[in-house]
JSON list of C-alpha atoms in Angstrom, two decimals:
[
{"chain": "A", "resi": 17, "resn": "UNK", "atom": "CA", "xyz": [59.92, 160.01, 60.29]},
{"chain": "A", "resi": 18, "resn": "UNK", "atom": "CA", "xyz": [57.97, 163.17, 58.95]},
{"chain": "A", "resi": 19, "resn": "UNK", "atom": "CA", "xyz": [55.66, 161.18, 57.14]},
{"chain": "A", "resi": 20, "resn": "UNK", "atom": "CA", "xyz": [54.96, 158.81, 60.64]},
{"chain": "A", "resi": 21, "resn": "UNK", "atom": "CA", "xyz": [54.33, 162.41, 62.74]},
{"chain": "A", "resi": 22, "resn": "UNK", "atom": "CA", "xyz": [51.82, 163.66, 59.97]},
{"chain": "A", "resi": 23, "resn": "UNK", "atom": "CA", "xyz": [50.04, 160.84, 60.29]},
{"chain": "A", "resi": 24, "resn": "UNK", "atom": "CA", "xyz": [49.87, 160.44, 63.67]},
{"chain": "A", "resi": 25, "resn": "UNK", "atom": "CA", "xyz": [48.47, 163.70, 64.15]},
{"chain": "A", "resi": 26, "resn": "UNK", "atom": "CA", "xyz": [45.84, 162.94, 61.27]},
{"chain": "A", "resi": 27, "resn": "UNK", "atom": "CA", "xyz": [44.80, 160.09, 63.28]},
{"chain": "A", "resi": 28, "resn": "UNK", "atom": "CA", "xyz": [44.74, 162.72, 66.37]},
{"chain": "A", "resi": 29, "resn": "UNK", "atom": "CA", "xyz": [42.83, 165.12, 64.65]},
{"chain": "A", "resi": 30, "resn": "UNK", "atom": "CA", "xyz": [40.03, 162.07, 63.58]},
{"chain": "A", "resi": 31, "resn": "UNK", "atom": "CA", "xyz": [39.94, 161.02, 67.01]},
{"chain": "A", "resi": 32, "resn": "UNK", "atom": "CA", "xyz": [39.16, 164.46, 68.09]},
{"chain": "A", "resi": 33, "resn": "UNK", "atom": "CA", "xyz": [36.32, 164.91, 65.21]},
{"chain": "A", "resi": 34, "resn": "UNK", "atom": "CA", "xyz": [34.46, 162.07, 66.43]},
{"chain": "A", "resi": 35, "resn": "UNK", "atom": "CA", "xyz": [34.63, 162.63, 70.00]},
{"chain": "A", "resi": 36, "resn": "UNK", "atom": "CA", "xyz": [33.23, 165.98, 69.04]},
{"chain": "A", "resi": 37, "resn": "UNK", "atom": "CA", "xyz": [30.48, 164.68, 67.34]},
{"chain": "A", "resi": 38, "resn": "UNK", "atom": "CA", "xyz": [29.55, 162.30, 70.07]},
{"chain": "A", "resi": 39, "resn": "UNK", "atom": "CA", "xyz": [29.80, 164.85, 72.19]},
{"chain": "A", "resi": 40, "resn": "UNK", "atom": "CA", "xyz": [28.28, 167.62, 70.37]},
{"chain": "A", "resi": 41, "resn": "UNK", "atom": "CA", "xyz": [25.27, 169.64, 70.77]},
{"chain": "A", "resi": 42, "resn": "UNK", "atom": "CA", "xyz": [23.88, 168.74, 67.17]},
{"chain": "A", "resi": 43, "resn": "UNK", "atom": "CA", "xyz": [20.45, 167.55, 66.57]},
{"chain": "A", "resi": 44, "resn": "UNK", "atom": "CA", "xyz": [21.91, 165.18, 63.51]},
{"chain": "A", "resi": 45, "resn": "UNK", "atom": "CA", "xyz": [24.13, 163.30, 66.13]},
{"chain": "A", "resi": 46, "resn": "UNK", "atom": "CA", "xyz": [21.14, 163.18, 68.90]},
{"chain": "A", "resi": 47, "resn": "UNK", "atom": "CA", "xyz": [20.61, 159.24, 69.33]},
{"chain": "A", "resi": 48, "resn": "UNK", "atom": "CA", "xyz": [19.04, 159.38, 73.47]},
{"chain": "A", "resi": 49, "resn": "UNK", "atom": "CA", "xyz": [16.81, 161.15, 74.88]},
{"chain": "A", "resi": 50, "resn": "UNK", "atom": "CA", "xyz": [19.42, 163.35, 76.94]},
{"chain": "A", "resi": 51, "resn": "UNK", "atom": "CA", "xyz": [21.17, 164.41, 73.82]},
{"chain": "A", "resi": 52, "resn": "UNK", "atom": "CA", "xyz": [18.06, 165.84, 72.88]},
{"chain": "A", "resi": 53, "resn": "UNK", "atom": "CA", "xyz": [16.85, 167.30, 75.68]},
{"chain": "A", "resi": 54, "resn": "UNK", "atom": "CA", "xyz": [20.30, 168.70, 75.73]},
{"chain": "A", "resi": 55, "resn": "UNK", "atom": "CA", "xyz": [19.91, 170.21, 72.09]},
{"chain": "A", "resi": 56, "resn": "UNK", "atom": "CA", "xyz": [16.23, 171.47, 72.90]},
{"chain": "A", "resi": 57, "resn": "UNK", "atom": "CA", "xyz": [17.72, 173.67, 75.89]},
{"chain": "A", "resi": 58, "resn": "UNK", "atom": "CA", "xyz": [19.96, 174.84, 73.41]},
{"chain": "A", "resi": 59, "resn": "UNK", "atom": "CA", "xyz": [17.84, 176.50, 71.74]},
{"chain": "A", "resi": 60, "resn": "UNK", "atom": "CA", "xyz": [16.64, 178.75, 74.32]},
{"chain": "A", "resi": 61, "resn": "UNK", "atom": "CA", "xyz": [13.33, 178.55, 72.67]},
{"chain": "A", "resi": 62, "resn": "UNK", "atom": "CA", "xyz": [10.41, 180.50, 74.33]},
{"chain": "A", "resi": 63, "resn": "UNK", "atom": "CA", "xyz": [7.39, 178.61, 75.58]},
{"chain": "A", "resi": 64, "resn": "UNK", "atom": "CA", "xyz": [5.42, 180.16, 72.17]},
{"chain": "A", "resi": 65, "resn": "UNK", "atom": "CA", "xyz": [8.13, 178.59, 70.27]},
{"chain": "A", "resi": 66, "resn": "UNK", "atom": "CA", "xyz": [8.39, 175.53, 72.46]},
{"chain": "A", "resi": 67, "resn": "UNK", "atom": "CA", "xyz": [4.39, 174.92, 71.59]},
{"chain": "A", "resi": 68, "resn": "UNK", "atom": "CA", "xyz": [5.29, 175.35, 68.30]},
{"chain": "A", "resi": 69, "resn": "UNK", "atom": "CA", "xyz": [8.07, 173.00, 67.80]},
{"chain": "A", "resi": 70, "resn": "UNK", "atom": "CA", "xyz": [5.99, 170.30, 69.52]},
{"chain": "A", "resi": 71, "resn": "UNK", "atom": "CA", "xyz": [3.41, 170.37, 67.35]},
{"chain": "A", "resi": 72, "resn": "UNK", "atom": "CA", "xyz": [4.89, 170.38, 64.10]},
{"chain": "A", "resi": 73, "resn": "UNK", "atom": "CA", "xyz": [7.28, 167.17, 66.08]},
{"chain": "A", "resi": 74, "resn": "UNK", "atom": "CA", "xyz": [3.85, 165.43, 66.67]},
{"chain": "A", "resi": 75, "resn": "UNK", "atom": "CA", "xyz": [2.76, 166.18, 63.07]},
{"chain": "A", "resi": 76, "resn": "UNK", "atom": "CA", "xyz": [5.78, 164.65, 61.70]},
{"chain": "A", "resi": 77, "resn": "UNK", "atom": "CA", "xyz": [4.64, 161.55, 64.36]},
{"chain": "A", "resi": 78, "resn": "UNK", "atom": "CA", "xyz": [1.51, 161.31, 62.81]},
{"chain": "A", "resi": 79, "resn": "UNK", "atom": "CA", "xyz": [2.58, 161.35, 58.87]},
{"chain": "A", "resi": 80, "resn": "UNK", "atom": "CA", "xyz": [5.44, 158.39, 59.79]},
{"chain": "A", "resi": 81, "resn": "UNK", "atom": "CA", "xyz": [2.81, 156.55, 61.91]},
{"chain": "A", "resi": 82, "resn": "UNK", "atom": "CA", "xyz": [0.23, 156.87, 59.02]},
{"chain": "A", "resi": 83, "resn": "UNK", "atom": "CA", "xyz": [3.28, 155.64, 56.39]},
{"chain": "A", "resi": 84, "resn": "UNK", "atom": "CA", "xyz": [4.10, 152.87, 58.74]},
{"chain": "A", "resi": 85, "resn": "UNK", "atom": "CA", "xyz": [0.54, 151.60, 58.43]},
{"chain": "A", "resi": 86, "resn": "UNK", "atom": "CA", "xyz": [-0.05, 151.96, 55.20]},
{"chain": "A", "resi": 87, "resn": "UNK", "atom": "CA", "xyz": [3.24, 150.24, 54.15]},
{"chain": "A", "resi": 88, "resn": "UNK", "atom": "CA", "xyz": [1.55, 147.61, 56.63]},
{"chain": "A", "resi": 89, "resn": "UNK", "atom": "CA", "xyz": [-1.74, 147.24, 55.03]},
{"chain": "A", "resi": 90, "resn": "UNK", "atom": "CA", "xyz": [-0.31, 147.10, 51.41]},
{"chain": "A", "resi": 91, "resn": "UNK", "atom": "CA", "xyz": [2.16, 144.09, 52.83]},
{"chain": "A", "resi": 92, "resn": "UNK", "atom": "CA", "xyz": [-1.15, 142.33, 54.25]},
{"chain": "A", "resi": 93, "resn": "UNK", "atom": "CA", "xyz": [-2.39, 142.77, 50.74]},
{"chain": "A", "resi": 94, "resn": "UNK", "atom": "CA", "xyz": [-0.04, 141.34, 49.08]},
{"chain": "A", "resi": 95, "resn": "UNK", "atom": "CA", "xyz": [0.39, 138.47, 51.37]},
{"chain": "A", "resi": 96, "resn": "UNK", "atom": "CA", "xyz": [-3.01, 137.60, 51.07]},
{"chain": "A", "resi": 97, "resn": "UNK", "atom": "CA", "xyz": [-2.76, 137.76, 47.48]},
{"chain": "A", "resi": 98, "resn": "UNK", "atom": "CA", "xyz": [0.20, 135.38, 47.68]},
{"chain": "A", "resi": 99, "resn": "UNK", "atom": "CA", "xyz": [-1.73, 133.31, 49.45]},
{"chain": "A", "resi": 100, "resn": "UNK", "atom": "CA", "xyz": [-4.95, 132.69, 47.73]},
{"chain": "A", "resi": 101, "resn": "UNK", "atom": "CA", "xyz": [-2.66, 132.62, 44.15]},
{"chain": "A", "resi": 102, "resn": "UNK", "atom": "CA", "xyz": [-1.17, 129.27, 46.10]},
{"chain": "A", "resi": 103, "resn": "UNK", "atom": "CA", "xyz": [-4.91, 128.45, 47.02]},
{"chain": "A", "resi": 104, "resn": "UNK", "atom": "CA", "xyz": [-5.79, 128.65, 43.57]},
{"chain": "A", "resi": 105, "resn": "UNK", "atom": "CA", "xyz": [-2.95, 127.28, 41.50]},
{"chain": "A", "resi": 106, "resn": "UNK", "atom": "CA", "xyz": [-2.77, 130.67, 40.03]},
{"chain": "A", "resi": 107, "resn": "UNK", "atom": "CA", "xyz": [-0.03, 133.25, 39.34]},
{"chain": "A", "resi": 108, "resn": "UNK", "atom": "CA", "xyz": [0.23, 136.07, 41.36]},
{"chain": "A", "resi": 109, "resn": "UNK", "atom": "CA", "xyz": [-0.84, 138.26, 38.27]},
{"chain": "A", "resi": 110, "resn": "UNK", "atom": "CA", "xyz": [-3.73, 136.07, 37.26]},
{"chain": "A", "resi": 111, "resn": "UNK", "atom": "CA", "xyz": [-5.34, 137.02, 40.72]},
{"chain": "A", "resi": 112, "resn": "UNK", "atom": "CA", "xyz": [-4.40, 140.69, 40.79]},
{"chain": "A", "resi": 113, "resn": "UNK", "atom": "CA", "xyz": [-6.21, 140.75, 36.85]},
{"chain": "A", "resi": 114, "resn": "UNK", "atom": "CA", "xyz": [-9.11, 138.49, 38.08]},
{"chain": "A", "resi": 115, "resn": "UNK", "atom": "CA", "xyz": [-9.78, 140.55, 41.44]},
{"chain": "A", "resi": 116, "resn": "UNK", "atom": "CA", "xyz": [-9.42, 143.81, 38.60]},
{"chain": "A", "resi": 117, "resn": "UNK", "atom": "CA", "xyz": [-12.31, 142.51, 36.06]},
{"chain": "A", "resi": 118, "resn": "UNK", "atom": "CA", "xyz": [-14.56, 141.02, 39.58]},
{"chain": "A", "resi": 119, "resn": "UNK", "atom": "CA", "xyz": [-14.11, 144.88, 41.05]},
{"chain": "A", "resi": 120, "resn": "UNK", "atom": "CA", "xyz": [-15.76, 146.41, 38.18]}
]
């Protein structure tokens, strides 16, 4: 019977810890926009600070933006390299060593 109380309140406790985290003021758990506007007016940032913060959050933008599209333009690449190795009955690595040797 001991053993069916402990782990009933283990289960309790659980339940608890994730309804705090749902509920919780923590940037890490902030999924919406309300649970981050929520954490932002926690902060009790001053405007300075405020100005701050939202330019080093649109720098961070930028950079993942600029990943994004790079990751992007070296999957065109490739596709297109895929591509004209079908086009020319090659192998993907006889194209990649024939475009080397033309580029030089």
């Amino acid at each position: 019977m001991s053993n069916k109380f402990d782990l009933q309140r283990a289960l309790d406790a659980l339940d608890e810890y994730g309804y705090d985290k749902k509920h919780s003021t923590d940037l890490e758990q902030a999924r919406t926009k309300p649970q981050m506007e929520k954490y932002i007016n926690n902060l009790d940032y001053s405007l300075k600070r405020l100005q701050l913060l939202q330019q080093v959050v649109n720098e961070a933008v930028d950079n993942k933006i600029n990943a994004q599209k790079q990751i992007e333009q070296v999957q065109t690449f490739k596709t297109k390299i895929i591509n004209l190795s079908r086009e020319w009955n090659m192998s993907y690595q006889d194209v990649l060593a024939l475009l080397a040797t033309r580029s030089k």
